[in-house]
Each structure stands twice: as C-alpha cells, then as structure tokens.
Coordinates of C-alpha atoms in Angstrom, one line a residue:
M16 CA -22.4 36.3 -34.5
A17 CA -24.2 33.6 -32.5
E18 CA -22.2 30.8 -31.1
T19 CA -22.3 27.3 -32.7
D20 CA -23.3 24.3 -30.6
Q21 CA -19.6 23.2 -30.5
Q22 CA -18.6 26.7 -29.2
R23 CA -21.2 26.4 -26.5
R24 CA -19.9 23.0 -25.5
V25 CA -16.3 24.3 -25.3
R26 CA -17.4 27.2 -23.1
T27 CA -19.5 24.7 -20.9
V28 CA -16.3 22.7 -20.3
K29 CA -14.2 25.7 -19.5
E30 CA -16.7 26.9 -16.9
M31 CA -17.1 23.6 -15.2
I32 CA -13.3 23.2 -15.0
D33 CA -13.1 26.8 -13.6
E34 CA -15.5 26.0 -10.9
R35 CA -13.8 22.7 -10.0
S36 CA -10.4 24.4 -9.6
T37 CA -11.2 25.6 -5.9
R38 CA -11.4 21.9 -4.8
L39 CA -8.2 20.6 -6.4
A40 CA -6.0 21.7 -3.4
E41 CA -8.3 19.9 -0.9
W42 CA -8.4 16.8 -3.1
R43 CA -4.7 16.8 -3.5
A44 CA -4.0 17.0 0.3
L45 CA -6.4 14.2 0.9
A46 CA -4.5 12.0 -1.5
E47 CA -1.2 12.9 -0.3
Y48 CA -2.0 11.9 3.5
G49 CA -4.6 9.3 2.7
C50 CA -3.9 7.3 -0.6
P51 CA -1.3 8.9 -3.0
P52 CA -2.1 6.8 -5.9
A53 CA -5.6 8.2 -6.0
G54 CA -6.5 11.0 -8.3
V55 CA -5.3 12.7 -11.5
F56 CA -4.7 16.4 -10.6
I57 CA -2.6 17.3 -13.8
P58 CA -4.5 15.7 -16.6
S59 CA -2.1 17.1 -19.1
Q60 CA 0.8 15.1 -17.7
N61 CA 2.0 12.0 -19.5
P62 CA 0.4 9.0 -17.6
N63 CA 3.6 7.1 -17.7
Q64 CA 5.4 10.2 -16.0
R65 CA 3.0 10.3 -13.1
R66 CA 4.8 9.5 -9.7
V67 CA 3.4 8.3 -6.5
N68 CA 4.8 10.3 -3.6
R69 CA 4.5 8.7 -0.1
G70 CA 6.9 11.0 1.6
K71 CA 4.2 12.4 3.8
I72 CA 3.0 9.2 5.2
Y73 CA 4.9 7.8 8.2
D74 CA 2.1 5.8 9.6
P75 CA -0.3 4.1 7.0
E76 CA -3.2 3.7 9.3
A77 CA -5.5 5.9 7.3
E78 CA -4.9 4.1 4.2
L79 CA -5.2 0.8 5.9
C80 CA -8.7 2.1 7.3
L81 CA -9.6 3.3 3.9
L82 CA -8.9 -0.2 2.4
T83 CA -11.1 -1.9 5.0
L84 CA -13.9 0.6 4.2
V85 CA -13.4 -0.3 0.5
A86 CA -13.5 -4.1 1.3
G87 CA -16.6 -3.6 3.5
F88 CA -18.5 -1.8 0.6
E89 CA -17.6 -4.4 -1.8
S90 CA -18.7 -7.4 0.4
N91 CA -21.8 -5.6 1.7
C92 CA -22.9 -3.9 -1.5
T93 CA -21.7 -5.4 -4.7
N94 CA -20.4 -8.9 -3.7
K95 CA -19.7 -10.8 -6.9
A96 CA -20.0 -14.1 -5.0
M97 CA -23.8 -13.6 -4.2
P98 CA -26.8 -12.2 -6.2
W99 CA -27.1 -8.5 -5.0
V100 CA -29.8 -7.1 -7.3
L101 CA -33.5 -8.0 -7.6
Y102 CA -36.0 -7.0 -10.2
K103 CA -39.6 -6.5 -9.1
M104 CA -42.8 -4.9 -10.3
A105 CA -44.2 -1.8 -8.6
D106 CA -47.5 -3.6 -8.5
P107 CA -47.2 -6.2 -5.6
D108 CA -49.9 -8.3 -7.4
L109 CA -48.0 -8.9 -10.5
N110 CA -44.9 -10.0 -8.3
R111 CA -46.9 -13.0 -7.4
F112 CA -48.0 -13.8 -11.0
K113 CA -45.9 -16.8 -12.0
P114 CA -44.8 -15.7 -15.6
V115 CA -43.8 -12.4 -14.3
K116 CA -41.9 -13.9 -11.4
E117 CA -40.0 -16.2 -13.9
W118 CA -39.2 -13.5 -16.4
L119 CA -37.9 -11.3 -13.5
E120 CA -35.8 -14.1 -12.3
I121 CA -34.4 -14.6 -15.9
A122 CA -33.7 -11.0 -16.3
K123 CA -31.8 -10.8 -12.8
N124 CA -29.7 -13.9 -13.6
V125 CA -28.7 -12.5 -17.2
T126 CA -27.8 -9.2 -15.5
L127 CA -25.7 -10.8 -12.9
E128 CA -24.0 -12.9 -15.5
V129 CA -23.1 -9.9 -17.7
F130 CA -21.6 -8.3 -14.6
L131 CA -19.4 -11.2 -13.9
K132 CA -18.1 -11.3 -17.7
S133 CA -17.3 -7.4 -17.6
N134 CA -14.6 -5.5 -15.6
I135 CA -17.2 -3.9 -13.3
Y136 CA -16.1 -5.7 -10.2
S137 CA -12.5 -4.3 -10.7
T138 CA -14.1 -0.8 -11.1
F139 CA -16.4 -0.7 -8.0
P140 CA -13.3 -0.7 -5.5
K141 CA -11.9 2.3 -7.1
V142 CA -15.3 4.0 -7.0
Y143 CA -15.8 3.1 -3.4
R144 CA -12.2 4.4 -2.5
D145 CA -12.8 7.8 -4.1
L146 CA -16.2 7.8 -2.3
G147 CA -14.6 7.3 1.0
L148 CA -11.7 9.5 0.6
F149 CA -12.9 12.4 -1.6
A150 CA -16.8 12.1 -1.0
T151 CA -17.4 11.8 -4.9
G152 CA -16.7 8.7 -7.0
G153 CA -17.0 8.3 -10.8
M154 CA -17.4 5.6 -13.4
S155 CA -18.9 5.1 -17.0
I156 CA -20.5 2.1 -18.7
E157 CA -20.3 1.4 -22.3
D158 CA -21.8 -1.5 -24.2
D159 CA -19.4 -4.2 -25.6
F160 CA -21.5 -6.2 -28.1
E161 CA -18.4 -7.8 -29.5
H162 CA -18.0 -9.8 -26.2
N163 CA -21.8 -9.9 -25.2
T164 CA -20.9 -7.8 -21.9
L165 CA -20.2 -4.3 -20.7
H166 CA -17.0 -2.2 -20.5
T167 CA -16.7 0.0 -17.5
K168 CA -14.2 2.8 -16.9
H169 CA -13.2 4.3 -13.5
L170 CA -13.1 8.2 -13.6
P171 CA -10.3 9.4 -11.2
I172 CA -11.1 12.4 -9.1
G173 CA -9.2 15.6 -10.5
S174 CA -9.6 14.6 -14.1
Y175 CA -13.5 15.5 -14.5
A176 CA -15.9 18.3 -13.4
I177 CA -19.6 17.7 -13.0
A178 CA -22.8 19.8 -12.7
T179 CA -26.3 19.0 -11.3
N180 CA -30.0 19.6 -12.5
R181 CA -32.6 21.2 -10.5
W182 CA -33.2 18.0 -8.5
S183 CA -29.5 18.2 -7.5
R184 CA -28.8 15.0 -9.5
V185 CA -25.6 14.8 -11.6
D186 CA -26.5 15.1 -15.2
T187 CA -23.6 16.9 -16.8
F188 CA -20.0 15.8 -17.0
C189 CA -16.7 16.7 -18.6
Q190 CA -13.2 15.1 -18.5
E191 CA -9.8 15.7 -19.7
Y192 CA -7.7 12.6 -20.4
K193 CA -5.1 11.2 -22.7
L194 CA -5.1 8.6 -25.4
T195 CA -2.2 7.2 -27.5
T196 CA -2.0 7.5 -31.1
V197 CA -3.2 3.9 -31.7
Q198 CA -6.2 4.3 -29.3
M199 CA -7.2 7.3 -31.1
V200 CA -7.2 5.7 -34.5
E201 CA -9.0 2.6 -33.0
E202 CA -11.7 4.6 -31.2
F203 CA -12.5 7.4 -33.8
G204 CA -11.0 6.2 -37.1
L205 CA -8.1 7.9 -39.1
D206 CA -10.3 10.4 -40.8
K207 CA -11.7 11.9 -37.7
V208 CA -8.5 12.5 -35.9
S209 CA -6.4 15.6 -36.3
E210 CA -3.5 16.1 -38.6
Q211 CA -1.0 15.7 -35.7
V212 CA -2.4 12.3 -34.8
K213 CA -2.3 11.3 -38.5
T214 CA 1.3 12.3 -38.8
A215 CA 2.2 10.4 -35.5
Y216 CA 0.4 7.3 -36.9
A217 CA 2.0 7.5 -40.3
K218 CA 5.5 7.7 -38.7
G219 CA 4.8 4.8 -36.5
N220 CA 4.8 6.8 -33.2
Y221 CA 2.0 4.6 -31.8
G222 CA 2.7 5.5 -28.1
Q223 CA 2.5 9.2 -28.6
W224 CA -0.2 10.9 -26.1
F225 CA -2.8 13.2 -27.2
D226 CA -5.3 15.3 -25.1
V227 CA -9.1 14.5 -25.3
V228 CA -12.0 16.3 -23.8
W229 CA -15.2 14.5 -23.2
L230 CA -18.6 16.0 -22.5
V231 CA -21.9 14.2 -21.6
E232 CA -25.1 16.5 -21.1
P233 CA -28.7 16.1 -21.4
N234 CA -30.2 16.4 -24.8
R235 CA -32.6 19.4 -24.7
N236 CA -34.3 18.3 -27.9
A237 CA -34.6 14.5 -27.0
K238 CA -37.6 12.5 -28.1
K239 CA -39.1 9.7 -26.2
G240 CA -38.4 6.3 -27.4
A241 CA -36.0 7.8 -30.1
L242 CA -34.1 5.4 -32.5
F243 CA -31.8 7.9 -33.9
S244 CA -28.6 8.9 -31.8
K245 CA -29.3 12.8 -32.0
D246 CA -32.8 12.3 -30.4
K247 CA -31.8 10.3 -27.5
A248 CA -31.9 11.5 -23.9
F249 CA -28.2 12.2 -23.4
Q250 CA -25.5 13.3 -25.9
S251 CA -21.7 12.6 -25.6
M252 CA -19.3 14.6 -27.6
K253 CA -15.4 14.1 -27.8
W254 CA -12.9 16.4 -29.2
E255 CA -9.2 17.3 -29.2
P256 CA -8.3 20.7 -27.5
S257 CA -6.2 21.7 -30.4
N258 CA -9.0 21.2 -32.9
A259 CA -12.2 21.8 -31.0
E260 CA -14.2 22.8 -33.9
S261 CA -14.0 19.3 -35.4
P262 CA -15.6 16.7 -32.9
L263 CA -14.0 13.4 -32.8
S264 CA -17.5 11.7 -32.1
I265 CA -21.1 12.7 -31.4
K266 CA -23.0 9.9 -29.7
G267 CA -26.5 9.6 -28.2
Y268 CA -27.5 7.6 -24.9
D269 CA -30.9 6.4 -23.8
E270 CA -29.4 6.5 -20.1
N271 CA -26.7 8.6 -18.5
P272 CA -23.4 6.5 -19.2
C273 CA -21.7 8.1 -16.2
M274 CA -22.5 7.7 -12.5
F275 CA -21.2 9.9 -9.7
P276 CA -22.3 8.6 -6.2
R277 CA -21.5 11.2 -3.4
W278 CA -21.1 10.4 0.3
D279 CA -23.2 13.5 1.3
V280 CA -23.9 17.0 -0.2
E281 CA -24.2 20.4 1.0
G282 CA -26.5 23.0 -0.6
E283 CA -26.2 23.3 -4.4
S284 CA -22.7 22.1 -4.7
P285 CA -22.2 19.1 -7.1
Y286 CA -19.4 17.5 -5.2
G287 CA -19.6 15.4 -2.2
T288 CA -18.6 16.3 1.4
S289 CA -18.1 14.9 5.0
C290 CA -16.7 11.5 4.0
P291 CA -14.4 9.6 6.3
G292 CA -11.4 10.9 4.4
M293 CA -12.3 14.4 4.9
I294 CA -13.5 14.1 8.7
G295 CA -10.3 12.2 9.5
H296 CA -8.0 14.3 7.6
G297 CA -6.9 16.4 10.7
T298 CA -6.5 13.5 12.8
N299 CA -4.4 11.6 10.0
K300 CA -2.1 14.7 9.7
S301 CA -1.6 14.9 13.6
L302 CA -0.7 11.2 13.6
Q303 CA 1.9 11.6 10.8
K304 CA 3.3 14.7 12.8
R305 CA 3.5 12.5 16.0
E306 CA 5.0 9.6 14.2
L307 CA 7.7 11.9 12.6
K308 CA 8.5 13.3 16.1
A309 CA 8.8 9.9 17.7
L310 CA 11.1 8.7 14.9
N311 CA 13.3 12.0 15.5
A312 CA 13.3 11.3 19.3
L313 CA 14.4 7.8 18.6
D314 CA 17.0 8.8 16.2
K315 CA 18.4 11.3 18.7
L316 CA 18.5 8.5 21.3
I317 CA 20.3 6.0 18.9
D318 CA 22.4 8.5 17.1
P319 CA 22.9 11.4 19.5
S320 CA 24.8 14.7 18.9
M321 CA 28.2 14.2 20.7
Q322 CA 30.6 16.4 22.6
G323 CA 34.2 15.7 23.6
P324 CA 37.7 17.0 24.0
P325 CA 39.8 18.2 20.9
G326 CA 41.0 15.5 18.9
T327 CA 37.7 13.7 19.0
E328 CA 36.2 15.6 16.0
R329 CA 36.4 12.5 13.9
A330 CA 35.3 9.9 16.5
S331 CA 34.1 6.8 14.9
H332 CA 30.4 6.0 15.4
I333 CA 30.6 2.6 14.0
P334 CA 29.4 -0.1 16.3
A335 CA 32.4 -1.9 18.5
S336 CA 35.0 0.8 17.4
I337 CA 37.2 2.6 19.9
T338 CA 37.7 6.3 20.2
I339 CA 40.8 7.3 22.3
V340 CA 40.2 10.5 24.5
P341 CA 43.1 12.4 25.9
Q342 CA 43.5 11.9 29.6
G343 CA 42.2 14.7 31.7
Q344 CA 40.5 16.7 28.9
G345 CA 37.0 15.5 29.5
E346 CA 34.9 12.6 28.2
F347 CA 33.3 11.8 24.9
K348 CA 29.6 11.9 25.6
P349 CA 26.2 13.0 24.1
S350 CA 25.8 16.7 24.2
Y351 CA 22.5 16.4 25.9
Q352 CA 20.0 14.0 27.3
I353 CA 16.3 13.7 26.2
D354 CA 13.4 11.9 27.7
P355 CA 11.0 11.4 24.7
H356 CA 8.3 9.8 26.8
F357 CA 7.7 7.0 24.3
R358 CA 4.8 5.6 26.4
E359 CA 2.9 8.6 26.4
M360 CA 3.5 9.1 22.8
Q361 CA 2.4 5.6 22.1
E362 CA -0.7 6.2 23.8
V363 CA -1.5 9.3 22.0
K364 CA -0.8 7.6 18.7
M365 CA -3.1 4.7 19.6
E366 CA -5.9 7.2 20.4
A367 CA -5.5 8.7 16.9
K368 CA -5.6 5.3 15.3
Q369 CA -8.8 4.4 17.1
T370 CA -10.2 7.7 16.1
L371 CA -9.5 6.9 12.4
Q372 CA -10.8 3.3 12.8
S373 CA -14.1 4.7 14.2
I374 CA -14.2 7.2 11.4
F375 CA -13.8 4.9 8.8
Y376 CA -16.3 2.2 10.3
V377 CA -13.4 -0.3 10.7
N378 CA -14.7 -2.0 13.7
L379 CA -18.1 -2.3 12.0
F380 CA -16.9 -3.8 8.8
R381 CA -14.8 -6.3 10.6
M382 CA -17.6 -7.3 12.7
L383 CA -19.8 -7.8 9.6
T384 CA -16.9 -9.7 7.8
N385 CA -15.9 -12.0 10.7
G386 CA -18.9 -12.1 12.7
Q387 CA -16.8 -14.0 15.5
N388 CA -17.9 -13.4 19.1
K389 CA -17.6 -16.4 21.5
D390 CA -19.9 -14.5 24.0
K391 CA -22.7 -13.9 21.8
T392 CA -25.4 -16.3 20.2
A393 CA -25.9 -16.3 16.4
Y394 CA -29.2 -14.3 16.9
E395 CA -27.3 -11.6 19.0
I396 CA -24.5 -11.5 16.4
A397 CA -27.0 -11.1 13.6
A398 CA -28.8 -8.4 15.5
M399 CA -25.4 -6.6 16.3
K400 CA -24.6 -6.7 12.5
D401 CA -28.0 -5.2 11.5
E402 CA -27.7 -2.5 14.1
G403 CA -24.1 -1.7 13.0
M404 CA -25.0 -1.6 9.2
Q405 CA -27.9 0.9 10.0
Q406 CA -25.4 3.4 10.9
L407 CA -24.4 3.5 7.2
G408 CA -28.1 3.9 6.3
P409 CA -28.0 7.4 4.8
V410 CA -24.8 6.7 2.8
S411 CA -26.2 3.3 1.7
T412 CA -29.3 5.0 0.5
R413 CA -27.4 7.6 -1.5
T414 CA -25.2 4.9 -3.0
N415 CA -28.0 2.9 -4.1
D416 CA -29.7 5.9 -5.7
E417 CA -26.7 7.6 -7.4
L418 CA -24.6 4.6 -8.2
L419 CA -26.3 1.1 -8.2
D420 CA -29.7 2.2 -9.5
Q421 CA -28.1 4.0 -12.4
V422 CA -25.6 1.0 -13.1
V423 CA -28.5 -1.6 -13.1
E424 CA -30.8 0.8 -15.2
R425 CA -28.1 1.4 -17.8
T426 CA -27.2 -2.3 -17.9
F427 CA -30.9 -3.4 -18.3
G428 CA -31.3 -0.9 -21.0
I429 CA -28.4 -2.3 -22.9
L430 CA -29.4 -5.7 -22.5
M431 CA -33.1 -5.1 -23.8
R432 CA -31.7 -3.4 -26.9
A433 CA -29.2 -6.1 -27.7
G434 CA -32.0 -8.7 -27.4
M435 CA -30.2 -10.6 -24.6
L436 CA -33.5 -10.8 -22.6
P437 CA -36.6 -12.8 -23.7
P438 CA -39.7 -10.8 -24.4
P439 CA -41.6 -9.9 -21.3
P440 CA -45.0 -11.3 -20.6
P441 CA -47.9 -9.2 -21.8
E442 CA -48.9 -8.4 -18.2
M443 CA -45.8 -6.3 -18.1
S444 CA -46.4 -4.1 -21.1
E445 CA -47.8 -1.1 -19.2
A446 CA -46.5 -1.9 -15.7
V447 CA -43.5 -0.2 -13.9
M448 CA -40.4 -2.1 -12.8
A449 CA -38.6 -1.6 -9.8
I450 CA -34.9 -2.4 -8.5
E451 CA -34.3 -3.9 -5.1
Y452 CA -31.0 -4.9 -3.4
I453 CA -30.6 -8.0 -1.3
T454 CA -27.2 -7.2 0.0
P455 CA -26.3 -7.2 3.6
M456 CA -26.2 -3.4 3.7
S457 CA -29.6 -3.0 2.1
L458 CA -31.3 -5.7 4.0
A459 CA -30.1 -4.2 7.2
L460 CA -32.4 -1.2 6.4
K461 CA -35.4 -3.5 6.3
T462 CA -34.8 -5.4 9.5
V463 CA -37.1 -3.1 11.3
G464 CA -40.1 -4.4 9.3
I465 CA -38.7 -8.1 9.6
T466 CA -38.4 -7.5 13.4
A467 CA -42.0 -6.2 13.6
I468 CA -43.4 -9.4 12.0
E469 CA -41.5 -11.6 14.2
R470 CA -42.6 -9.7 17.2
L471 CA -46.2 -9.9 16.3
F472 CA -46.2 -13.6 15.8
Q473 CA -44.3 -14.2 19.1
F474 CA -46.8 -12.2 20.9
A475 CA -49.7 -13.7 19.3
F476 CA -48.7 -17.3 19.6
G477 CA -46.6 -17.0 22.9
T478 CA -48.8 -14.8 24.8
I479 CA -52.3 -14.7 23.4
Y480 CA -52.9 -18.0 21.9
P481 CA -52.8 -20.1 25.1
M482 CA -55.6 -18.1 26.5
Y483 CA -57.4 -17.2 23.4
P484 CA -57.0 -19.7 20.4
E485 CA -59.3 -17.7 18.4
V486 CA -56.4 -15.1 17.8
V487 CA -55.3 -16.9 14.7
D488 CA -58.5 -15.8 12.8
K489 CA -57.0 -12.2 13.3
L490 CA -53.6 -13.0 11.4
D491 CA -53.3 -13.2 7.7
F492 CA -50.5 -16.0 7.3
D493 CA -50.3 -15.6 3.5
K494 CA -49.5 -11.8 3.5
S495 CA -47.1 -12.3 6.3
I496 CA -45.1 -15.0 4.3
D497 CA -45.2 -12.7 1.2
Q498 CA -43.8 -9.6 3.1
Y499 CA -41.3 -11.4 5.0
S500 CA -39.8 -13.2 2.0
E501 CA -39.7 -9.8 0.1
R502 CA -37.8 -8.1 3.1
I503 CA -35.3 -10.8 3.5
G504 CA -34.7 -11.3 -0.2
A505 CA -35.6 -14.8 -0.5
P506 CA -35.6 -16.3 -4.0
P507 CA -39.0 -15.6 -5.5
D508 CA -39.4 -19.2 -6.7
L509 CA -39.6 -20.4 -3.1
V510 CA -42.9 -18.8 -2.4
R511 CA -45.9 -19.8 -4.6
D512 CA -48.2 -17.0 -6.1
D513 CA -51.8 -16.5 -4.9
N514 CA -53.3 -18.5 -8.0
E515 CA -51.1 -21.6 -7.4
T516 CA -51.7 -21.5 -3.7
A517 CA -55.5 -21.5 -4.2
G518 CA -55.4 -24.2 -6.7
R519 CA -53.4 -26.6 -4.3
R520 CA -55.9 -25.6 -1.4
D521 CA -58.8 -26.5 -3.6
Q522 CA -57.3 -29.7 -4.8
R523 CA -56.5 -30.6 -1.2
A524 CA -60.2 -29.7 -0.1
K525 CA -61.6 -31.8 -2.7
G526 CA -59.4 -34.7 -1.7
Q527 CA -60.5 -34.3 1.9
Q528 CA -64.1 -34.2 0.9
M529 CA -63.8 -37.4 -1.2
A530 CA -62.0 -39.1 1.5
Q531 CA -64.7 -38.0 4.0
A532 CA -67.4 -39.2 1.6
A533 CA -65.7 -42.6 1.2
A534 CA -65.3 -43.0 4.9
T535 CA -69.1 -42.2 5.3
M536 CA -70.0 -44.7 2.7
Q537 CA -67.9 -47.3 4.3
A538 CA -69.4 -46.6 7.8
A539 CA -72.9 -46.9 6.3
A540 CA -72.1 -50.2 4.6
Q541 CA -70.8 -51.5 7.7
T542 CA -73.9 -50.5 9.8
G543 CA -76.0 -52.1 7.1
K544 CA -74.1 -55.3 7.2
T545 CA -74.3 -55.3 11.1
L546 CA -78.0 -55.0 11.1
A547 CA -78.5 -57.5 8.3
D548 CA -76.6 -59.9 10.3
T549 CA -78.6 -59.5 13.4
N550 CA -81.2 -62.1 12.7
V551 CA -80.8 -65.0 10.1
T552 CA -83.9 -66.9 10.6
N553 CA -86.6 -64.4 10.8
P554 CA -86.6 -61.1 9.0
S555 CA -83.6 -59.1 10.1
A556 CA -83.5 -55.8 12.1
L557 CA -82.7 -53.9 9.0
T558 CA -85.8 -55.3 7.2
Q559 CA -87.9 -54.3 10.1
I560 CA -86.5 -50.7 10.1
Q561 CA -87.3 -50.4 6.4
A562 CA -90.7 -51.8 6.9
A563 CA -91.4 -49.3 9.7
M564 CA -90.1 -46.5 7.6
Q565 CA -92.6 -47.4 4.9
G566 CA -95.6 -47.7 7.5
Q567 CA -96.0 -51.5 7.3
G568 CA -95.4 -52.0 11.0
A569 CA -93.8 -55.4 12.2
L570 CA -93.4 -58.0 9.8
P571 CA -95.0 -61.6 10.3
G572 CA -92.8 -63.8 12.1
A573 CA -90.5 -61.0 13.4
S574 CA -89.0 -61.6 16.8
G575 CA -87.9 -59.1 19.1
V576 CA -89.0 -55.6 19.9
M577 CA -88.1 -52.6 17.8
P578 CA -86.2 -49.8 19.5
A579 CA -88.2 -47.1 21.1
A580 CA -86.8 -44.6 18.7
M581 CA -88.2 -46.4 15.7
Q582 CA -91.7 -47.1 17.1
G583 CA -94.4 -45.1 15.3
G584 CA -93.1 -45.8 11.9
V585 CA -90.4 -42.8 11.8
P586 CA -87.3 -42.2 13.9
N587 CA -87.6 -39.7 16.6
G588 CA -85.5 -36.5 16.5

C-alpha cells in the first residue's frame, strides 16, 4: 500500500531528526561552556522545567566575547537606529528615473517602519548569538495583519533539523516544540486539536503542555503566481505526534517563512561550521580548567590541610580563635607548603583570554563601536574601521544571502500582498528589483571602489591638472557622482536623475545666452550713442558710416576724415 502524503511527511521528519542527532553532543558542549541558556536539546521537556546550569563556567570570558560579537552584528548589520536596507532596480538607468526613485524610497521607509513595529529587533540578537556559537541560526516570519506588522520567532538550536537543495540552500525545515492548551486552541481551533487537548481545555487545564511538529518544505506542484494556498511555492504542515494522521494545519507560502544563516559550510552538510564558538571551544575549556586550578590553589593557601599533635583534631579554624598545643609535642601547622605561581598562572589565563577576544573579533567590534584613538586622524580611523570590517567579508556576505535577503524579500512580499505599498510606476512592471544594504559592515566591502574613485580624482587634479588642464575632458563627473553615491549609500533624493540634470543645464544655458544677448545689445546701443554724439553740428560719424556702407561717400558739410578702415565704402577685414 502506497504511503500517503502525511505518512511521507512523518517519515521525512524522522529522517531529518536522526541525521541531526550526531551534532547534539557538540552543540550541548558549546552551550555548557559558552552560553548555557542557548539551545533546546530536549524538546519534549516542559519549558518551565528547563534549568540553566552554569556549573562548568568559572571564567565568563567566552560568554562576554560572544555578547560583544552579538552587539557588533546588531550595530553593524541591523541597527534599528539607522536605515540599513535599500531597494534598487537591476537596471541602473531606472534608478535615476525620478518616479522610480521616489517609489523605492517609499517602499524602503514602509519596510523599516514595519520592522520597528514588529519584534524582529529582539529576534536578531538571538539569531546572531546562535550564529556565533553554533555556526547556525534560525528564525521565522509570519504576517500579523491584525497589527499591520510582522511576527518573528527565534528557532533555538537543537529543536529543529534542516535540509538543503542542490544549490546548498536551506529549503526544508522541521521543528519539535510545545504549546499550551490555550495556545493550541487559539492557533488551530478547537475542532482541529486532538481529544487530549479538547479534554484539557474542557477541564480548564489551560497551561498543560502538548507536543507539536512543524514541517516546511518546497511544494513540488507549485504554480507561479498562485492564489490558492495549495499551489504556493512552500507548504507548511503542523501536527501532534500522538495524532499524526490528522494535521493541525496546512498552509502555503509564497516565500520560505524560515531563515537559517550559517557562519560557514563544509561539503554537503546543511549545518554551519568553523564559527568563533567552535574555534575557541578548546581555548575556553582550557581557560575554565586553569581558573579551577587557580581557585583550588588559592583555597589550599587560605584554608590548608593542617597537622598537629594529639589533641588538636578539633582545632578551630575560625579567624582570631586560639588552639592550645601540648608543650613539646610539636606545632600546629599546614601539612605541606605549595607555590602556585600565581603570576605565571595569570599570564597564561591572559593569553587565553586574548586568544578568545581575537577569535570573537572583540577588538574589531570595540574599535568600530568606540572609534576612539587620540593618535589617529578621523580619516585614519575610518580607514582602520573599513579594513577591520573587511575581515568579516565572507560571513557578512553569507549573512546577507541567507538571512537579510530572505527577511527583506519575505517582508516585501507580505507588504505588497497586504496593499501596504502604493502601486509601482509602469516602468517597473517588467523590471527586476535588487536589495542593497547600507550598514557599516556592507559598506566596508565597497570601500575598495570608493577608494579607487577618490584616488583617481586626486591623481587627476593633484598631479596632472596643473601641467595639463585638458585632463578634465577625460573624466565623466556625472557617472562618478552616481557611482560614489551608490557605494556610500547616500539617500537617492540627494542626487538628481539624468533628465532633471539635463533640464537644469538647458535652463542655465538659455539664461546665459539671454544674458549674453542682452549684454551685446547694450554694448551696441552704447557704441551707437557714442558715435551719434561725436559731432552735433555737422552730420555725425555714425551717419557718415551708414552713408559709406550704402556707397554714398562723404556727406556734404561733413568734417573730419573717416577712419582708414571705413574708406572705400565697406569695412576692411
């Protein structure tokens, strides 16, 4: 008997969870030493009974470094205090067309406003934490039309499993999690839940927990531009493990609702690797071991093992107390002396801490955040920031592709379907849109092009122009402004499009022509007046010139001699 679609889904989830099981031990160890609250490694456990065990951490340096890494990603990737996303067209000419520029600016502002209203800025830090500690982060985005915003959910490591397509992009996801009775009824309805949930709801056990399985996978029978849920690009199914044959919900999505950024990938594995948490795990464990040994050594110095004559078995260790030792039977003293070499131990621990700080890019993010250096100029500090940020180029590019691009695309699709964006101009109907990020981390990757433009103009005007001014004819100033403004992420309304620029230049040229014509007419009128005023009694010089030009020669009674240039009836030259 052929298996049903739901039986295939249940089997898919089981296979994905079995493949994930080999990684749970590593993730659990990373959490125990790096950030104990992170991860859910026993999904079936009651969430209220989960305990955070910090018993293996004696020096929190690694966790502090992780917090700095998270803060660095927040402020340099998705800073809520600044616009970090920019919509553009793939065709550069359309980007200079005013209606298109204005619409893209409106779309950007609406997107950022929706982000501010949602809980996305409280979800990003947890995603960045998992990315830095486990090399894989996870989150989901659902529409919240009731509040004209989005609702995001952090997906903790250990609670889900993922799979990739042939392009190594994550497209399949399953999660085991828990919901209370009232949450089950609110999300799925009383008629969809199992009899156990109905019974708990009828008895008023609203806080009782129930297991839920969530699977998101590509729809193999999807139809482009589909309106019906069953024909959309991705399908989402939720069910109770105890009642798997009766899904709680089946829903379609135009975009993948879940995002899984990875620090780095190796081969065909869907999970990330080589993140700071993994690279620094050995150093962190050795630091905890050294700290424990230092504490034990200090404890032996402060509260040592004692030896003494008979009768001192119950000697007091209370400060300022007195222990009487029988005369001639030895003294009451520590049983042995140790030299723990605290200075050397401290030096070794400092080396381990500095190694962790380097692995987690602590110094880099501190420099980017503070930017304080009395020995450097502002230009040198900016150059240091850009150079340091380029160290994160590979992970920044992957984060853009696997997290931010999908977040923005998902949000844009929700806004368009909800009618929260105005209709785009007709010129955009067949055009392709693109996403750019104007965060410090993304802009740092563009500084190579910016520096090249600056160096070109410095060379042209600083070196060539004094000797060869015609070099300006070789430079296209308009294109340089367009490219420079795009690379630094300047607001698009600060740079006029080509049509508006050409119109202003034409208007200026016409104004200059009119001014020049007026100046010429004024000069001619002044010259005529001067000639007319030369002789007031006899025919004036102007009259003689006019007569000569008409071939009449000198007028009767005219005095003086005509200029040589005017003799012969016509001007020479």
